[in-house]
């Protein structure tokens, strides 16, 4: 390296920054985007996240549990005019893959739709009876506590 190579550009250090007359100044965001990583596989991360997401299998109730659930539905039919409050647990199928999730909601029952086989709540929710695995309410009394003599 020659001796004056070291100071070759010293005369330019104090010059004003060049501003183009043709091109508008680029925003910091646009400049930063030039250096952002390139994603060759658009949607790949979403696909991996979706594949890793866990779902549950739908529970098939045994005869005893089915009998208790049917008894609770009969009591509910008898008390439907008072719009009883219940907590119900039911299966919600996943839209994208096999399985789903169990959800528990609390609300007042407005109607049991025998044709559509749904439980209609006062908030407008319609829960398919075939997906319900448990009903809890004070209207079930001893049946709720597991006494089979009720």
Short mmCIF file of N, CA, C and O in Angstrom, two decimals, residues 19-148:
data_model
loop_
_atom_site.label_atom_id
_atom_site.label_comp_id
_atom_site.label_asym_id
_atom_site.label_seq_id
_atom_site.Cartn_x
_atom_site.Cartn_y
_atom_site.Cartn_z
N UNK A 19 -28.18 14.32 -3.18
CA UNK A 19 -29.62 14.13 -3.26
C UNK A 19 -29.98 14.09 -4.74
O UNK A 19 -29.71 15.04 -5.48
N UNK A 20 -30.64 12.99 -5.14
CA UNK A 20 -30.99 12.80 -6.55
C UNK A 20 -32.14 13.72 -6.95
O UNK A 20 -33.11 13.87 -6.21
N UNK A 21 -32.05 14.26 -8.12
CA UNK A 21 -33.13 15.09 -8.66
C UNK A 21 -34.19 14.21 -9.33
O UNK A 21 -35.34 14.61 -9.48
N UNK A 22 -33.82 13.00 -9.75
CA UNK A 22 -34.72 12.10 -10.47
C UNK A 22 -35.51 11.17 -9.54
O UNK A 22 -36.67 10.87 -9.78
N UNK A 23 -34.87 10.66 -8.52
CA UNK A 23 -35.48 9.64 -7.67
C UNK A 23 -35.80 10.19 -6.28
O UNK A 23 -34.94 10.77 -5.64
N UNK A 24 -37.03 9.97 -5.80
CA UNK A 24 -37.36 10.42 -4.45
C UNK A 24 -36.61 9.59 -3.41
O UNK A 24 -36.22 8.45 -3.67
N UNK A 25 -36.41 10.17 -2.24
CA UNK A 25 -35.68 9.50 -1.17
C UNK A 25 -36.48 8.26 -0.70
O UNK A 25 -37.68 8.35 -0.48
N UNK A 26 -35.82 7.15 -0.54
CA UNK A 26 -36.45 5.91 -0.12
C UNK A 26 -36.66 5.93 1.39
O UNK A 26 -35.78 6.38 2.13
N UNK A 27 -37.82 5.44 1.83
CA UNK A 27 -38.09 5.40 3.28
C UNK A 27 -37.18 4.36 3.94
O UNK A 27 -36.69 3.44 3.30
N UNK A 28 -37.01 4.51 5.25
CA UNK A 28 -36.19 3.56 5.99
C UNK A 28 -36.76 2.15 5.89
O UNK A 28 -36.04 1.17 5.79
N UNK A 29 -38.07 2.07 5.92
CA UNK A 29 -38.72 0.75 5.85
C UNK A 29 -38.43 0.07 4.52
O UNK A 29 -38.12 -1.12 4.48
N UNK A 30 -38.53 0.83 3.42
CA UNK A 30 -38.25 0.25 2.11
C UNK A 30 -36.79 -0.14 1.98
O UNK A 30 -36.46 -1.17 1.39
N UNK A 31 -35.91 0.66 2.55
CA UNK A 31 -34.49 0.33 2.49
C UNK A 31 -34.21 -0.94 3.30
O UNK A 31 -33.47 -1.81 2.85
N UNK A 32 -34.84 -1.05 4.45
CA UNK A 32 -34.64 -2.23 5.29
C UNK A 32 -35.18 -3.48 4.60
O UNK A 32 -34.60 -4.57 4.73
N UNK A 33 -36.27 -3.34 3.85
CA UNK A 33 -36.87 -4.49 3.17
C UNK A 33 -35.92 -5.10 2.15
O UNK A 33 -35.99 -6.29 1.86
N UNK A 34 -35.03 -4.30 1.61
CA UNK A 34 -34.06 -4.82 0.64
C UNK A 34 -33.15 -5.86 1.27
O UNK A 34 -32.64 -6.74 0.59
N UNK A 35 -32.96 -5.75 2.57
CA UNK A 35 -32.02 -6.63 3.25
C UNK A 35 -32.70 -7.69 4.10
O UNK A 35 -32.05 -8.43 4.81
N UNK A 36 -34.03 -7.77 4.03
CA UNK A 36 -34.73 -8.77 4.82
C UNK A 36 -34.51 -10.15 4.21
O UNK A 36 -34.28 -10.28 3.01
N UNK A 37 -34.60 -11.20 5.03
CA UNK A 37 -34.35 -12.54 4.49
C UNK A 37 -35.40 -12.93 3.46
O UNK A 37 -36.58 -12.59 3.58
N UNK A 38 -34.97 -13.66 2.48
CA UNK A 38 -35.86 -14.12 1.42
C UNK A 38 -36.53 -15.41 1.86
O UNK A 38 -35.87 -16.33 2.34
N UNK A 39 -37.84 -15.50 1.72
CA UNK A 39 -38.57 -16.71 2.09
C UNK A 39 -38.96 -17.42 0.80
O UNK A 39 -39.92 -17.07 0.14
N UNK A 40 -38.19 -18.44 0.48
CA UNK A 40 -38.44 -19.17 -0.76
C UNK A 40 -39.71 -20.01 -0.67
O UNK A 40 -40.36 -20.25 -1.68
N UNK A 41 -40.07 -20.45 0.54
CA UNK A 41 -41.25 -21.30 0.71
C UNK A 41 -42.34 -20.53 1.44
O UNK A 41 -42.53 -20.68 2.65
N UNK A 42 -43.07 -19.70 0.73
CA UNK A 42 -44.14 -18.92 1.34
C UNK A 42 -45.20 -19.87 1.89
O UNK A 42 -45.63 -20.80 1.22
N UNK A 43 -45.58 -19.65 3.14
CA UNK A 43 -46.60 -20.47 3.78
C UNK A 43 -46.06 -21.71 4.47
O UNK A 43 -46.80 -22.43 5.13
N UNK A 44 -44.77 -21.97 4.32
CA UNK A 44 -44.18 -23.17 4.92
C UNK A 44 -44.30 -23.15 6.45
O UNK A 44 -44.68 -24.15 7.05
N UNK A 45 -44.00 -22.01 7.07
CA UNK A 45 -44.08 -21.92 8.53
C UNK A 45 -45.50 -22.16 9.02
O UNK A 45 -45.71 -22.84 10.03
N UNK A 46 -46.49 -21.64 8.29
CA UNK A 46 -47.89 -21.87 8.67
C UNK A 46 -48.25 -23.35 8.56
O UNK A 46 -48.96 -23.89 9.41
N UNK A 47 -47.76 -24.01 7.52
CA UNK A 47 -48.04 -25.43 7.33
C UNK A 47 -47.41 -26.26 8.45
O UNK A 47 -48.04 -27.20 8.96
N UNK A 48 -46.21 -25.92 8.86
CA UNK A 48 -45.55 -26.64 9.94
C UNK A 48 -46.30 -26.42 11.25
O UNK A 48 -46.54 -27.35 12.02
N UNK A 49 -46.70 -25.17 11.50
CA UNK A 49 -47.45 -24.85 12.72
C UNK A 49 -48.78 -25.61 12.76
O UNK A 49 -49.18 -26.15 13.78
N UNK A 50 -49.45 -25.69 11.61
CA UNK A 50 -50.74 -26.40 11.52
C UNK A 50 -50.54 -27.90 11.76
O UNK A 50 -51.33 -28.53 12.46
N UNK A 51 -49.49 -28.47 11.20
CA UNK A 51 -49.23 -29.90 11.38
C UNK A 51 -48.91 -30.22 12.84
O UNK A 51 -49.27 -31.29 13.34
N UNK A 52 -48.28 -29.30 13.54
CA UNK A 52 -47.91 -29.53 14.94
C UNK A 52 -49.07 -29.29 15.91
O UNK A 52 -49.02 -29.75 17.05
N UNK A 53 -50.10 -28.60 15.45
CA UNK A 53 -51.24 -28.29 16.33
C UNK A 53 -51.95 -29.58 16.74
O UNK A 53 -52.24 -30.42 15.92
N UNK A 54 -52.19 -29.72 18.03
CA UNK A 54 -52.81 -30.93 18.57
C UNK A 54 -54.33 -30.83 18.55
O UNK A 54 -54.90 -29.77 18.80
N UNK A 55 -54.98 -31.95 18.25
CA UNK A 55 -56.43 -32.06 18.35
C UNK A 55 -56.74 -33.30 19.19
O UNK A 55 -55.88 -34.15 19.38
N UNK A 56 -57.96 -33.39 19.66
CA UNK A 56 -58.39 -34.54 20.46
C UNK A 56 -59.34 -35.39 19.63
O UNK A 56 -60.05 -34.89 18.76
N UNK A 57 -59.33 -36.68 19.93
CA UNK A 57 -60.30 -37.58 19.31
C UNK A 57 -61.63 -37.43 20.03
O UNK A 57 -61.67 -37.17 21.23
N UNK A 58 -62.73 -37.63 19.32
CA UNK A 58 -64.04 -37.54 19.94
C UNK A 58 -64.28 -38.77 20.82
O UNK A 58 -64.04 -39.90 20.40
N UNK A 59 -64.75 -38.53 22.04
CA UNK A 59 -65.01 -39.59 23.00
C UNK A 59 -66.32 -40.27 22.66
O UNK A 59 -67.32 -39.61 22.38
N UNK A 60 -66.31 -41.59 22.67
CA UNK A 60 -67.54 -42.35 22.50
C UNK A 60 -68.00 -42.74 23.88
O UNK A 60 -67.30 -43.45 24.61
N UNK A 61 -69.17 -42.24 24.29
CA UNK A 61 -69.68 -42.50 25.64
C UNK A 61 -70.08 -43.96 25.79
O UNK A 61 -70.67 -44.55 24.88
N UNK A 62 -69.79 -44.53 26.98
CA UNK A 62 -70.24 -45.90 27.25
C UNK A 62 -71.73 -45.87 27.61
O UNK A 62 -72.34 -44.80 27.74
N UNK A 63 -72.32 -47.03 27.75
CA UNK A 63 -73.77 -47.12 27.97
C UNK A 63 -74.22 -46.40 29.24
O UNK A 63 -75.27 -45.76 29.26
N UNK A 64 -73.43 -46.50 30.32
CA UNK A 64 -73.79 -45.84 31.58
C UNK A 64 -73.79 -44.32 31.42
O UNK A 64 -74.73 -43.64 31.85
N UNK A 65 -72.73 -43.78 30.82
CA UNK A 65 -72.64 -42.33 30.63
C UNK A 65 -73.74 -41.85 29.69
O UNK A 65 -74.32 -40.77 29.90
N UNK A 66 -74.05 -42.64 28.67
CA UNK A 66 -75.12 -42.29 27.73
C UNK A 66 -76.48 -42.29 28.43
O UNK A 66 -77.31 -41.41 28.18
N UNK A 67 -76.67 -43.23 29.33
CA UNK A 67 -77.92 -43.32 30.09
C UNK A 67 -78.10 -42.09 30.98
O UNK A 67 -79.18 -41.51 31.06
N UNK A 68 -77.03 -41.68 31.65
CA UNK A 68 -77.08 -40.49 32.52
C UNK A 68 -77.34 -39.24 31.69
O UNK A 68 -78.16 -38.39 32.06
N UNK A 69 -76.66 -39.12 30.55
CA UNK A 69 -76.87 -37.96 29.68
C UNK A 69 -78.32 -37.91 29.18
O UNK A 69 -78.94 -36.84 29.17
N UNK A 70 -78.90 -39.05 28.80
CA UNK A 70 -80.29 -39.09 28.34
C UNK A 70 -81.25 -38.72 29.46
O UNK A 70 -82.25 -38.03 29.23
N UNK A 71 -80.95 -39.16 30.69
CA UNK A 71 -81.80 -38.80 31.84
C UNK A 71 -81.76 -37.29 32.06
O UNK A 71 -82.79 -36.66 32.33
N UNK A 72 -80.57 -36.69 31.93
CA UNK A 72 -80.45 -35.24 32.08
C UNK A 72 -81.21 -34.51 30.99
O UNK A 72 -81.85 -33.49 31.26
N UNK A 73 -81.17 -35.01 29.78
CA UNK A 73 -81.93 -34.38 28.68
C UNK A 73 -83.43 -34.47 28.94
O UNK A 73 -84.17 -33.53 28.62
N UNK A 74 -83.90 -35.58 29.52
CA UNK A 74 -85.32 -35.71 29.86
C UNK A 74 -85.73 -34.68 30.91
O UNK A 74 -86.78 -34.05 30.80
N UNK A 75 -84.90 -34.51 31.94
CA UNK A 75 -85.18 -33.51 32.97
C UNK A 75 -85.18 -32.12 32.34
O UNK A 75 -86.04 -31.29 32.64
N UNK A 76 -84.24 -31.88 31.46
CA UNK A 76 -84.15 -30.58 30.77
C UNK A 76 -85.42 -30.31 29.96
O UNK A 76 -85.93 -29.19 29.95
N UNK A 77 -85.93 -31.33 29.28
CA UNK A 77 -87.18 -31.17 28.50
C UNK A 77 -88.34 -30.76 29.41
O UNK A 77 -89.17 -29.94 29.03
N UNK A 78 -88.39 -31.35 30.61
CA UNK A 78 -89.48 -31.05 31.55
C UNK A 78 -89.37 -29.62 32.10
O UNK A 78 -90.39 -29.01 32.43
N UNK A 79 -88.18 -29.10 32.22
CA UNK A 79 -87.96 -27.78 32.83
C UNK A 79 -87.62 -26.70 31.81
O UNK A 79 -87.19 -25.62 32.17
N UNK A 80 -87.82 -26.96 30.53
CA UNK A 80 -87.37 -26.07 29.45
C UNK A 80 -88.03 -24.69 29.53
O UNK A 80 -87.42 -23.68 29.17
N UNK A 81 -89.28 -24.61 30.01
CA UNK A 81 -89.99 -23.32 30.04
C UNK A 81 -89.33 -22.32 30.98
O UNK A 81 -89.43 -21.12 30.77
N UNK A 82 -88.63 -22.82 31.99
CA UNK A 82 -87.97 -21.90 32.93
C UNK A 82 -86.60 -21.46 32.42
O UNK A 82 -85.91 -20.71 33.09
N UNK A 83 -86.23 -21.93 31.23
CA UNK A 83 -84.94 -21.60 30.61
C UNK A 83 -83.79 -21.79 31.60
O UNK A 83 -83.07 -20.85 31.96
N UNK A 84 -83.59 -23.04 32.03
CA UNK A 84 -82.58 -23.31 33.05
C UNK A 84 -81.16 -23.02 32.57
O UNK A 84 -80.85 -23.15 31.39
N UNK A 85 -80.33 -22.64 33.53
CA UNK A 85 -78.93 -22.42 33.22
C UNK A 85 -78.20 -23.75 33.31
O UNK A 85 -78.38 -24.50 34.26
N UNK A 86 -77.38 -24.04 32.30
CA UNK A 86 -76.60 -25.28 32.31
C UNK A 86 -75.17 -24.98 31.86
O UNK A 86 -74.91 -23.98 31.18
N UNK A 87 -74.29 -25.87 32.25
CA UNK A 87 -72.92 -25.88 31.72
C UNK A 87 -72.84 -27.15 30.89
O UNK A 87 -73.15 -28.23 31.38
N UNK A 88 -72.50 -27.01 29.64
CA UNK A 88 -72.43 -28.19 28.80
C UNK A 88 -71.08 -28.31 28.14
O UNK A 88 -70.47 -27.32 27.74
N UNK A 89 -70.60 -29.53 28.08
CA UNK A 89 -69.32 -29.83 27.46
C UNK A 89 -69.61 -30.61 26.19
O UNK A 89 -70.34 -31.60 26.23
N UNK A 90 -69.05 -30.12 25.10
CA UNK A 90 -69.31 -30.77 23.81
C UNK A 90 -68.09 -30.72 22.91
O UNK A 90 -67.16 -29.95 23.13
N UNK A 91 -68.11 -31.57 21.91
CA UNK A 91 -67.00 -31.71 20.98
C UNK A 91 -67.21 -30.77 19.79
O UNK A 91 -68.29 -30.71 19.22
N UNK A 92 -66.16 -30.04 19.44
CA UNK A 92 -66.18 -29.16 18.26
C UNK A 92 -65.18 -29.72 17.26
O UNK A 92 -63.96 -29.68 17.51
N UNK A 93 -65.66 -30.29 16.14
CA UNK A 93 -64.73 -30.85 15.15
C UNK A 93 -63.82 -29.78 14.56
O UNK A 93 -64.24 -28.64 14.36
N UNK A 94 -62.58 -30.15 14.29
CA UNK A 94 -61.62 -29.24 13.69
C UNK A 94 -61.95 -29.12 12.20
O UNK A 94 -62.29 -30.10 11.55
N UNK A 95 -61.83 -27.93 11.66
CA UNK A 95 -62.15 -27.70 10.25
C UNK A 95 -61.04 -28.13 9.30
O UNK A 95 -61.28 -28.34 8.12
N UNK A 96 -59.82 -28.27 9.83
CA UNK A 96 -58.68 -28.52 8.94
C UNK A 96 -58.10 -29.92 9.06
O UNK A 96 -57.37 -30.34 8.18
N UNK A 97 -58.35 -30.62 10.16
CA UNK A 97 -57.75 -31.94 10.33
C UNK A 97 -58.64 -32.82 11.18
O UNK A 97 -59.62 -32.35 11.76
N UNK A 98 -58.30 -34.09 11.28
CA UNK A 98 -59.08 -35.03 12.08
C UNK A 98 -59.03 -34.63 13.55
O UNK A 98 -58.04 -34.10 14.02
N UNK A 99 -60.11 -34.93 14.25
CA UNK A 99 -60.19 -34.62 15.67
C UNK A 99 -60.85 -33.28 15.90
O UNK A 99 -61.61 -32.78 15.06
N UNK A 100 -60.59 -32.70 17.05
CA UNK A 100 -61.19 -31.42 17.41
C UNK A 100 -60.86 -31.09 18.85
O UNK A 100 -59.88 -31.58 19.40
N UNK A 101 -61.72 -30.29 19.48
CA UNK A 101 -61.51 -29.87 20.86
C UNK A 101 -62.81 -29.97 21.63
O UNK A 101 -63.90 -29.83 21.05
N UNK A 102 -62.69 -30.16 22.93
CA UNK A 102 -63.85 -30.13 23.81
C UNK A 102 -63.97 -28.74 24.40
O UNK A 102 -62.99 -28.16 24.85
N UNK A 103 -65.19 -28.22 24.37
CA UNK A 103 -65.48 -26.87 24.84
C UNK A 103 -66.58 -26.97 25.89
O UNK A 103 -67.52 -27.75 25.74
N UNK A 104 -66.44 -26.17 26.94
CA UNK A 104 -67.50 -26.09 27.95
C UNK A 104 -68.06 -24.68 27.93
O UNK A 104 -67.30 -23.71 28.01
N UNK A 105 -69.37 -24.57 27.76
CA UNK A 105 -70.03 -23.27 27.77
C UNK A 105 -71.14 -23.29 28.82
O UNK A 105 -71.68 -24.34 29.14
N UNK A 106 -71.46 -22.12 29.31
CA UNK A 106 -72.56 -21.97 30.26
C UNK A 106 -73.57 -21.03 29.65
O UNK A 106 -73.21 -20.00 29.09
N UNK A 107 -74.83 -21.39 29.75
CA UNK A 107 -75.89 -20.55 29.20
C UNK A 107 -77.25 -21.08 29.60
O UNK A 107 -77.37 -22.11 30.27
N UNK A 108 -78.27 -20.36 29.16
CA UNK A 108 -79.63 -20.76 29.44
C UNK A 108 -80.21 -21.45 28.21
O UNK A 108 -80.09 -20.94 27.09
N UNK A 109 -80.86 -22.58 28.45
CA UNK A 109 -81.43 -23.35 27.34
C UNK A 109 -82.77 -22.74 26.95
O UNK A 109 -83.64 -22.53 27.78
N UNK A 110 -82.91 -22.43 25.67
CA UNK A 110 -84.15 -21.87 25.14
C UNK A 110 -85.06 -22.95 24.58
O UNK A 110 -86.27 -22.91 24.74
N UNK A 111 -84.44 -23.95 23.93
CA UNK A 111 -85.26 -24.96 23.26
C UNK A 111 -84.41 -26.19 22.95
O UNK A 111 -83.19 -26.10 22.78
N UNK A 112 -85.08 -27.34 22.88
CA UNK A 112 -84.44 -28.54 22.35
C UNK A 112 -85.10 -28.78 21.00
O UNK A 112 -86.30 -29.05 20.94
N UNK A 113 -84.35 -28.64 19.95
CA UNK A 113 -84.87 -28.81 18.59
C UNK A 113 -84.80 -30.29 18.24
O UNK A 113 -83.71 -30.83 17.98
N UNK A 114 -85.95 -30.94 18.25
CA UNK A 114 -86.01 -32.39 18.00
C UNK A 114 -85.71 -32.72 16.54
O UNK A 114 -85.18 -33.79 16.24
N UNK A 115 -86.04 -31.82 15.64
CA UNK A 115 -85.82 -32.08 14.21
C UNK A 115 -84.33 -31.97 13.87
O UNK A 115 -83.75 -32.87 13.26
N UNK A 116 -83.70 -30.88 14.29
CA UNK A 116 -82.27 -30.67 14.02
C UNK A 116 -81.38 -31.38 15.04
O UNK A 116 -80.17 -31.42 14.87
N UNK A 117 -82.00 -31.90 16.11
CA UNK A 117 -81.28 -32.55 17.20
C UNK A 117 -80.18 -31.65 17.77
O UNK A 117 -79.01 -32.03 17.84
N UNK A 118 -80.62 -30.44 18.16
CA UNK A 118 -79.71 -29.47 18.75
C UNK A 118 -80.30 -28.88 20.02
O UNK A 118 -81.52 -28.87 20.20
N UNK A 119 -79.43 -28.40 20.87
CA UNK A 119 -79.81 -27.66 22.06
C UNK A 119 -79.62 -26.20 21.72
O UNK A 119 -78.51 -25.79 21.34
N UNK A 120 -80.65 -25.40 21.81
CA UNK A 120 -80.57 -23.97 21.47
C UNK A 120 -80.48 -23.16 22.76
O UNK A 120 -81.33 -23.30 23.64
N UNK A 121 -79.46 -22.32 22.83
CA UNK A 121 -79.28 -21.47 24.00
C UNK A 121 -79.84 -20.08 23.72
O UNK A 121 -80.03 -19.70 22.55
N UNK A 122 -80.09 -19.33 24.78
CA UNK A 122 -80.68 -17.99 24.61
C UNK A 122 -79.74 -17.03 23.89
O UNK A 122 -80.19 -16.04 23.33
N UNK A 123 -78.42 -17.32 23.87
CA UNK A 123 -77.49 -16.44 23.16
C UNK A 123 -77.43 -16.75 21.66
O UNK A 123 -76.67 -16.14 20.93
N UNK A 124 -78.25 -17.71 21.21
CA UNK A 124 -78.30 -18.05 19.79
C UNK A 124 -77.45 -19.25 19.41
O UNK A 124 -77.49 -19.72 18.27
N UNK A 125 -76.67 -19.78 20.34
CA UNK A 125 -75.84 -20.95 20.05
C UNK A 125 -76.72 -22.17 19.81
O UNK A 125 -77.73 -22.36 20.49
N UNK A 126 -76.31 -23.00 18.86
CA UNK A 126 -76.98 -24.27 18.59
C UNK A 126 -75.94 -25.37 18.74
O UNK A 126 -74.99 -25.45 17.97
N UNK A 127 -76.12 -26.21 19.75
CA UNK A 127 -75.16 -27.27 20.04
C UNK A 127 -75.75 -28.61 19.61
O UNK A 127 -76.81 -28.99 20.09
N UNK A 128 -75.06 -29.33 18.71
CA UNK A 128 -75.57 -30.65 18.31
C UNK A 128 -75.58 -31.60 19.51
O UNK A 128 -74.57 -31.76 20.20
N UNK A 129 -76.71 -32.24 19.76
CA UNK A 129 -76.85 -33.13 20.91
C UNK A 129 -75.87 -34.29 20.81
O UNK A 129 -75.31 -34.72 21.81
N UNK A 130 -75.60 -34.78 19.60
CA UNK A 130 -74.69 -35.93 19.43
C UNK A 130 -73.26 -35.61 19.89
O UNK A 130 -72.48 -36.51 20.16
N UNK A 131 -72.91 -34.30 19.96
CA UNK A 131 -71.56 -33.90 20.35
C UNK A 131 -71.43 -33.61 21.83
O UNK A 131 -70.32 -33.39 22.33
N UNK A 132 -72.55 -33.61 22.57
CA UNK A 132 -72.52 -33.29 24.00
C UNK A 132 -72.06 -34.52 24.78
O UNK A 132 -72.55 -35.62 24.56
N UNK A 133 -71.10 -34.30 25.70
CA UNK A 133 -70.67 -35.41 26.56
C UNK A 133 -71.05 -35.20 28.02
O UNK A 133 -71.03 -36.14 28.80
N UNK A 134 -71.42 -33.96 28.39
CA UNK A 134 -71.82 -33.73 29.78
C UNK A 134 -72.70 -32.49 29.89
O UNK A 134 -72.49 -31.51 29.18
N UNK A 135 -73.68 -32.57 30.77
CA UNK A 135 -74.55 -31.45 31.13
C UNK A 135 -74.50 -31.30 32.64
O UNK A 135 -74.61 -32.30 33.35
N UNK A 136 -74.32 -30.08 33.11
CA UNK A 136 -74.32 -29.83 34.55
C UNK A 136 -75.26 -28.67 34.85
O UNK A 136 -75.24 -27.66 34.17
N UNK A 137 -76.10 -28.88 35.88
CA UNK A 137 -77.03 -27.83 36.32
C UNK A 137 -77.62 -28.25 37.66
O UNK A 137 -77.69 -29.44 37.98
N UNK A 138 -78.06 -27.27 38.40
CA UNK A 138 -78.70 -27.59 39.68
C UNK A 138 -80.03 -28.30 39.47
O UNK A 138 -80.52 -28.99 40.37
N UNK A 139 -80.63 -28.21 38.27
CA UNK A 139 -81.92 -28.89 38.02
C UNK A 139 -81.77 -30.40 38.00
O UNK A 139 -82.75 -31.12 38.12
N UNK A 140 -80.53 -30.89 37.86
CA UNK A 140 -80.33 -32.33 37.80
C UNK A 140 -80.23 -32.96 39.18
O UNK A 140 -80.27 -34.17 39.32
N UNK A 141 -80.11 -32.14 40.23
CA UNK A 141 -80.14 -32.60 41.62
C UNK A 141 -79.23 -33.76 41.89
O UNK A 141 -78.03 -33.71 41.65
N UNK A 142 -79.78 -34.86 42.41
CA UNK A 142 -79.00 -36.04 42.82
C UNK A 142 -78.34 -36.73 41.63
O UNK A 142 -77.32 -37.38 41.79
N UNK A 143 -78.92 -36.60 40.48
CA UNK A 143 -78.34 -37.22 39.27
C UNK A 143 -76.95 -36.66 39.01
O UNK A 143 -76.06 -37.36 38.56
N UNK A 144 -76.79 -35.38 39.33
CA UNK A 144 -75.51 -34.68 39.15
C UNK A 144 -74.42 -35.26 40.05
O UNK A 144 -73.27 -35.33 39.69
N UNK A 145 -74.79 -35.67 41.25
CA UNK A 145 -73.83 -36.17 42.22
C UNK A 145 -73.52 -37.66 42.02
O UNK A 145 -72.78 -38.24 42.76
N UNK A 146 -74.13 -38.26 41.02
CA UNK A 146 -73.83 -39.65 40.70
C UNK A 146 -74.72 -40.64 41.41
O UNK A 146 -74.49 -41.85 41.36
N UNK A 147 -75.78 -40.18 42.12
CA UNK A 147 -76.72 -41.11 42.75
C UNK A 147 -77.60 -41.70 41.69
O UNK A 147 -78.33 -40.99 41.01
N UNK A 148 -77.57 -42.99 41.50
CA UNK A 148 -78.37 -43.63 40.45
C UNK A 148 -79.78 -43.93 40.92
O UNK A 148 -80.59 -44.40 40.16
#
